[in-house]
């Protein structure tokens, strides 16, 4: 779930950032980076991976952003939720958790994508925060299957699509093109 409120005036170009905050550690350091770096100001969409709900809420509240968060699993390394989020000053019209195929071979860890539809000015955008399996967990063709699961959802949306996250591989961008 998350919050939804009217966003700021329409931007000319979108500023999109994706950030993997390993196991939701060092949230305060991440916040310092977002607050102090001029390049990270006035974000339209912030995609986060490896997050728990407390970390997402702290970032969203401090930066004044709406958000949607879904956990994928309780991670064995720390016993906390491990998932993805999308944050934005724009209104979130709908959101969804997309289960990705091919759990990891060793820990059988489920991967997800978080989707949200935003109204930015007069236009609707569909954004996805992905966290694909690593080379130790799945094969390259299985990672492509994970992306195809997200693309299948994206095909149902008629507006612009934004797909970002921790792809855990080189070459996924070329595959998406």
PDB file of C-alpha atoms in Angstrom:
ATOM      1  CA  UNK A   1       0.000   0.000   0.000  1.00  0.00           C
ATOM      2  CA  UNK A   2       0.974   3.630   0.074  1.00  0.00           C
ATOM      3  CA  UNK A   3      -0.162   7.205   0.060  1.00  0.00           C
ATOM      4  CA  UNK A   4      -1.730   9.145  -2.764  1.00  0.00           C
ATOM      5  CA  UNK A   5      -2.075  12.905  -3.053  1.00  0.00           C
ATOM      6  CA  UNK A   6      -1.942  15.458  -5.871  1.00  0.00           C
ATOM      7  CA  UNK A   7       1.574  15.977  -7.249  1.00  0.00           C
ATOM      8  CA  UNK A   8       3.467  19.110  -8.108  1.00  0.00           C
ATOM      9  CA  UNK A   9       3.057  21.059 -11.389  1.00  0.00           C
ATOM     10  CA  UNK A  10       3.890  19.207 -14.588  1.00  0.00           C
ATOM     11  CA  UNK A  11       7.592  18.780 -15.342  1.00  0.00           C
ATOM     12  CA  UNK A  12       9.154  19.271 -18.757  1.00  0.00           C
ATOM     13  CA  UNK A  13      11.302  16.129 -18.477  1.00  0.00           C
ATOM     14  CA  UNK A  14      11.140  13.286 -15.988  1.00  0.00           C
ATOM     15  CA  UNK A  15      13.931  12.720 -13.495  1.00  0.00           C
ATOM     16  CA  UNK A  16      14.080   8.994 -12.646  1.00  0.00           C
ATOM     17  CA  UNK A  17      16.502   7.356 -10.213  1.00  0.00           C
ATOM     18  CA  UNK A  18      16.897   3.725  -9.196  1.00  0.00           C
ATOM     19  CA  UNK A  19      18.786   2.751  -6.065  1.00  0.00           C
ATOM     20  CA  UNK A  20      19.531  -0.601  -4.435  1.00  0.00           C
ATOM     21  CA  UNK A  21      19.846   0.016  -0.685  1.00  0.00           C
ATOM     22  CA  UNK A  22      21.435  -3.297   0.233  1.00  0.00           C
ATOM     23  CA  UNK A  23      19.175  -5.032   2.802  1.00  0.00           C
ATOM     24  CA  UNK A  24      17.697  -1.610   3.770  1.00  0.00           C
ATOM     25  CA  UNK A  25      20.913  -0.860   5.639  1.00  0.00           C
ATOM     26  CA  UNK A  26      22.190   2.687   6.028  1.00  0.00           C
ATOM     27  CA  UNK A  27      18.852   4.388   5.303  1.00  0.00           C
ATOM     28  CA  UNK A  28      20.178   7.577   6.926  1.00  0.00           C
ATOM     29  CA  UNK A  29      23.190   7.574   4.567  1.00  0.00           C
ATOM     30  CA  UNK A  30      20.888   7.118   1.587  1.00  0.00           C
ATOM     31  CA  UNK A  31      18.756  10.017   2.816  1.00  0.00           C
ATOM     32  CA  UNK A  32      21.835  12.227   3.170  1.00  0.00           C
ATOM     33  CA  UNK A  33      22.732  11.426  -0.422  1.00  0.00           C
ATOM     34  CA  UNK A  34      19.225  12.283  -1.676  1.00  0.00           C
ATOM     35  CA  UNK A  35      19.064  15.480   0.370  1.00  0.00           C
ATOM     36  CA  UNK A  36      22.572  16.772  -0.388  1.00  0.00           C
ATOM     37  CA  UNK A  37      23.099  15.806  -4.038  1.00  0.00           C
ATOM     38  CA  UNK A  38      21.747  18.454  -6.409  1.00  0.00           C
ATOM     39  CA  UNK A  39      21.460  15.795  -9.141  1.00  0.00           C
ATOM     40  CA  UNK A  40      18.981  13.869  -6.958  1.00  0.00           C
ATOM     41  CA  UNK A  41      16.654  16.790  -6.236  1.00  0.00           C
ATOM     42  CA  UNK A  42      13.173  17.141  -7.722  1.00  0.00           C
ATOM     43  CA  UNK A  43      12.833  13.450  -8.581  1.00  0.00           C
ATOM     44  CA  UNK A  44       9.747  12.329 -10.477  1.00  0.00           C
ATOM     45  CA  UNK A  45      10.221   8.620  -9.777  1.00  0.00           C
ATOM     46  CA  UNK A  46      12.521   6.883  -7.307  1.00  0.00           C
ATOM     47  CA  UNK A  47      12.735   3.094  -7.618  1.00  0.00           C
ATOM     48  CA  UNK A  48      14.208   1.236  -4.638  1.00  0.00           C
ATOM     49  CA  UNK A  49      15.272  -2.389  -4.292  1.00  0.00           C
ATOM     50  CA  UNK A  50      16.246  -4.579  -1.302  1.00  0.00           C
ATOM     51  CA  UNK A  51      13.977  -2.583   0.960  1.00  0.00           C
ATOM     52  CA  UNK A  52      11.833  -3.257   4.002  1.00  0.00           C
ATOM     53  CA  UNK A  53       8.683  -1.287   4.796  1.00  0.00           C
ATOM     54  CA  UNK A  54      10.261   0.812   7.567  1.00  0.00           C
ATOM     55  CA  UNK A  55      13.085   1.979   5.287  1.00  0.00           C
ATOM     56  CA  UNK A  56      10.714   2.890   2.457  1.00  0.00           C
ATOM     57  CA  UNK A  57       8.397   4.781   4.783  1.00  0.00           C
ATOM     58  CA  UNK A  58      11.289   6.714   6.343  1.00  0.00           C
ATOM     59  CA  UNK A  59      12.621   7.775   2.931  1.00  0.00           C
ATOM     60  CA  UNK A  60       9.144   8.661   1.631  1.00  0.00           C
ATOM     61  CA  UNK A  61       8.226  10.717   4.689  1.00  0.00           C
ATOM     62  CA  UNK A  62      11.553  12.579   4.812  1.00  0.00           C
ATOM     63  CA  UNK A  63      11.482  13.393   1.080  1.00  0.00           C
ATOM     64  CA  UNK A  64       7.739  14.091   1.033  1.00  0.00           C
ATOM     65  CA  UNK A  65       6.937  11.409  -1.543  1.00  0.00           C
ATOM     66  CA  UNK A  66       3.990   9.107  -2.177  1.00  0.00           C
ATOM     67  CA  UNK A  67       4.998   5.461  -2.312  1.00  0.00           C
ATOM     68  CA  UNK A  68       4.070   1.887  -2.974  1.00  0.00           C
ATOM     69  CA  UNK A  69       6.053  -0.999  -1.479  1.00  0.00           C
ATOM     70  CA  UNK A  70       5.726  -4.756  -1.765  1.00  0.00           C
ATOM     71  CA  UNK A  71       7.928  -7.375  -0.102  1.00  0.00           C
ATOM     72  CA  UNK A  72       9.147 -10.324  -2.154  1.00  0.00           C
ATOM     73  CA  UNK A  73      10.376 -12.541   0.697  1.00  0.00           C
ATOM     74  CA  UNK A  74      11.668 -12.536   4.241  1.00  0.00           C
ATOM     75  CA  UNK A  75      15.390 -12.702   3.473  1.00  0.00           C
ATOM     76  CA  UNK A  76      17.418 -15.388   5.254  1.00  0.00           C
ATOM     77  CA  UNK A  77      20.425 -13.044   5.689  1.00  0.00           C
ATOM     78  CA  UNK A  78      18.621 -10.734   8.126  1.00  0.00           C
ATOM     79  CA  UNK A  79      15.099 -12.058   8.745  1.00  0.00           C
ATOM     80  CA  UNK A  80      13.409  -8.900   7.442  1.00  0.00           C
ATOM     81  CA  UNK A  81      11.200  -8.219   4.442  1.00  0.00           C
ATOM     82  CA  UNK A  82      13.096  -7.781   1.180  1.00  0.00           C
ATOM     83  CA  UNK A  83      11.259  -6.030  -1.628  1.00  0.00           C
ATOM     84  CA  UNK A  84      10.877  -3.185  -4.091  1.00  0.00           C
ATOM     85  CA  UNK A  85       9.294   0.250  -3.978  1.00  0.00           C
ATOM     86  CA  UNK A  86       8.325   3.161  -6.184  1.00  0.00           C
ATOM     87  CA  UNK A  87       8.245   6.679  -4.727  1.00  0.00           C
ATOM     88  CA  UNK A  88       7.064   9.872  -6.382  1.00  0.00           C
ATOM     89  CA  UNK A  89       5.651  13.310  -5.660  1.00  0.00           C
ATOM     90  CA  UNK A  90       2.991  12.434  -8.237  1.00  0.00           C
ATOM     91  CA  UNK A  91      -0.313  10.777  -7.467  1.00  0.00           C
ATOM     92  CA  UNK A  92      -0.279   6.970  -7.597  1.00  0.00           C
ATOM     93  CA  UNK A  93      -3.460   5.833  -9.326  1.00  0.00           C
ATOM     94  CA  UNK A  94      -2.932   2.074  -8.983  1.00  0.00           C
ATOM     95  CA  UNK A  95      -0.215  -0.370  -8.004  1.00  0.00           C
ATOM     96  CA  UNK A  96       0.595  -4.043  -8.385  1.00  0.00           C
ATOM     97  CA  UNK A  97       3.031  -6.719  -7.272  1.00  0.00           C
ATOM     98  CA  UNK A  98       4.265  -8.891 -10.146  1.00  0.00           C
ATOM     99  CA  UNK A  99       5.775 -12.252  -9.256  1.00  0.00           C
ATOM    100  CA  UNK A 100       8.722 -13.095 -11.502  1.00  0.00           C
ATOM    101  CA  UNK A 101       9.371 -16.651 -12.667  1.00  0.00           C
ATOM    102  CA  UNK A 102      12.442 -18.712 -11.703  1.00  0.00           C
ATOM    103  CA  UNK A 103      13.180 -18.572  -7.999  1.00  0.00           C
ATOM    104  CA  UNK A 104      16.854 -18.875  -7.170  1.00  0.00           C
ATOM    105  CA  UNK A 105      18.418 -22.328  -7.472  1.00  0.00           C
ATOM    106  CA  UNK A 106      20.094 -22.293  -4.041  1.00  0.00           C
ATOM    107  CA  UNK A 107      17.835 -20.320  -1.675  1.00  0.00           C
ATOM    108  CA  UNK A 108      14.711 -20.486  -3.882  1.00  0.00           C
ATOM    109  CA  UNK A 109      14.315 -16.728  -3.386  1.00  0.00           C
ATOM    110  CA  UNK A 110      11.251 -15.226  -5.057  1.00  0.00           C
ATOM    111  CA  UNK A 111      11.847 -12.068  -7.115  1.00  0.00           C
ATOM    112  CA  UNK A 112       9.221  -9.436  -7.892  1.00  0.00           C
ATOM    113  CA  UNK A 113       8.584  -6.238  -9.758  1.00  0.00           C
ATOM    114  CA  UNK A 114       6.514  -3.431  -8.279  1.00  0.00           C
ATOM    115  CA  UNK A 115       4.314  -1.561 -10.746  1.00  0.00           C
ATOM    116  CA  UNK A 116       2.529   1.755 -10.316  1.00  0.00           C
ATOM    117  CA  UNK A 117       0.543   4.012 -12.579  1.00  0.00           C
ATOM    118  CA  UNK A 118       1.207   7.708 -12.014  1.00  0.00           C
ATOM    119  CA  UNK A 119      -0.638  10.746 -13.246  1.00  0.00           C
ATOM    120  CA  UNK A 120       1.982  13.334 -14.144  1.00  0.00           C
ATOM    121  CA  UNK A 121       0.278  16.487 -15.286  1.00  0.00           C
ATOM    122  CA  UNK A 122      -2.379  15.306 -17.729  1.00  0.00           C
ATOM    123  CA  UNK A 123      -0.574  12.089 -18.731  1.00  0.00           C
ATOM    124  CA  UNK A 124      -0.523   8.641 -17.164  1.00  0.00           C
ATOM    125  CA  UNK A 125       2.736   6.673 -16.910  1.00  0.00           C
ATOM    126  CA  UNK A 126       3.316   3.070 -15.805  1.00  0.00           C
ATOM    127  CA  UNK A 127       6.549   2.523 -13.871  1.00  0.00           C
ATOM    128  CA  UNK A 128       8.211  -0.687 -12.713  1.00  0.00           C
ATOM    129  CA  UNK A 129      10.847  -1.278 -10.035  1.00  0.00           C
ATOM    130  CA  UNK A 130      12.536  -4.598 -10.883  1.00  0.00           C
ATOM    131  CA  UNK A 131      15.023  -6.726  -8.987  1.00  0.00           C
ATOM    132  CA  UNK A 132      16.040  -9.635 -11.191  1.00  0.00           C
ATOM    133  CA  UNK A 133      17.826 -12.801 -10.083  1.00  0.00           C
ATOM    134  CA  UNK A 134      21.621 -12.842  -9.872  1.00  0.00           C
ATOM    135  CA  UNK A 135      24.011 -14.913 -12.005  1.00  0.00           C
ATOM    136  CA  UNK A 136      24.444 -17.246  -9.016  1.00  0.00           C
ATOM    137  CA  UNK A 137      20.678 -17.835  -8.791  1.00  0.00           C
ATOM    138  CA  UNK A 138      19.412 -18.132 -12.349  1.00  0.00           C
ATOM    139  CA  UNK A 139      20.570 -18.502 -15.960  1.00  0.00           C
ATOM    140  CA  UNK A 140      20.654 -15.560 -18.419  1.00  0.00           C
ATOM    141  CA  UNK A 141      17.654 -16.925 -20.347  1.00  0.00           C
ATOM    142  CA  UNK A 142      15.714 -17.188 -17.077  1.00  0.00           C
ATOM    143  CA  UNK A 143      16.488 -13.520 -16.357  1.00  0.00           C
ATOM    144  CA  UNK A 144      14.989 -12.716 -19.777  1.00  0.00           C
ATOM    145  CA  UNK A 145      11.884 -14.675 -18.733  1.00  0.00           C
ATOM    146  CA  UNK A 146      11.668 -12.454 -15.646  1.00  0.00           C
ATOM    147  CA  UNK A 147      11.746  -9.352 -17.852  1.00  0.00           C
ATOM    148  CA  UNK A 148       9.149 -10.888 -20.187  1.00  0.00           C
ATOM    149  CA  UNK A 149       6.771 -11.254 -17.215  1.00  0.00           C
ATOM    150  CA  UNK A 150       7.004  -7.509 -16.654  1.00  0.00           C
ATOM    151  CA  UNK A 151       6.700  -6.761 -20.374  1.00  0.00           C
ATOM    152  CA  UNK A 152       3.496  -8.832 -20.462  1.00  0.00           C
ATOM    153  CA  UNK A 153       2.005  -6.523 -17.849  1.00  0.00           C
ATOM    154  CA  UNK A 154       3.319  -3.428 -19.658  1.00  0.00           C
ATOM    155  CA  UNK A 155       1.595  -4.460 -22.885  1.00  0.00           C
ATOM    156  CA  UNK A 156      -1.778  -3.905 -21.195  1.00  0.00           C
ATOM    157  CA  UNK A 157      -0.973  -0.211 -20.592  1.00  0.00           C
ATOM    158  CA  UNK A 158      -1.491   2.267 -23.435  1.00  0.00           C
ATOM    159  CA  UNK A 159       0.756   5.082 -22.164  1.00  0.00           C
ATOM    160  CA  UNK A 160       4.516   5.527 -21.639  1.00  0.00           C
ATOM    161  CA  UNK A 161       6.364   2.805 -19.708  1.00  0.00           C
ATOM    162  CA  UNK A 162       9.307   3.293 -17.336  1.00  0.00           C
ATOM    163  CA  UNK A 163      11.227   0.149 -16.378  1.00  0.00           C
ATOM    164  CA  UNK A 164      14.155   0.507 -13.971  1.00  0.00           C
ATOM    165  CA  UNK A 165      15.836  -1.385 -11.180  1.00  0.00           C
ATOM    166  CA  UNK A 166      18.594  -3.789 -10.283  1.00  0.00           C
ATOM    167  CA  UNK A 167      18.870  -6.002 -13.354  1.00  0.00           C
ATOM    168  CA  UNK A 168      21.833  -7.989 -11.993  1.00  0.00           C
ATOM    169  CA  UNK A 169      23.207  -8.387 -15.528  1.00  0.00           C
ATOM    170  CA  UNK A 170      24.618  -6.557 -18.492  1.00  0.00           C
ATOM    171  CA  UNK A 171      22.708  -6.634 -21.746  1.00  0.00           C
ATOM    172  CA  UNK A 172      19.162  -6.500 -20.355  1.00  0.00           C
ATOM    173  CA  UNK A 173      18.787  -2.999 -21.809  1.00  0.00           C
ATOM    174  CA  UNK A 174      19.522  -4.333 -25.291  1.00  0.00           C
ATOM    175  CA  UNK A 175      16.996  -7.131 -24.714  1.00  0.00           C
ATOM    176  CA  UNK A 176      14.362  -4.581 -23.685  1.00  0.00           C
ATOM    177  CA  UNK A 177      14.997  -2.517 -26.823  1.00  0.00           C
TER     178      UNK A 177
END
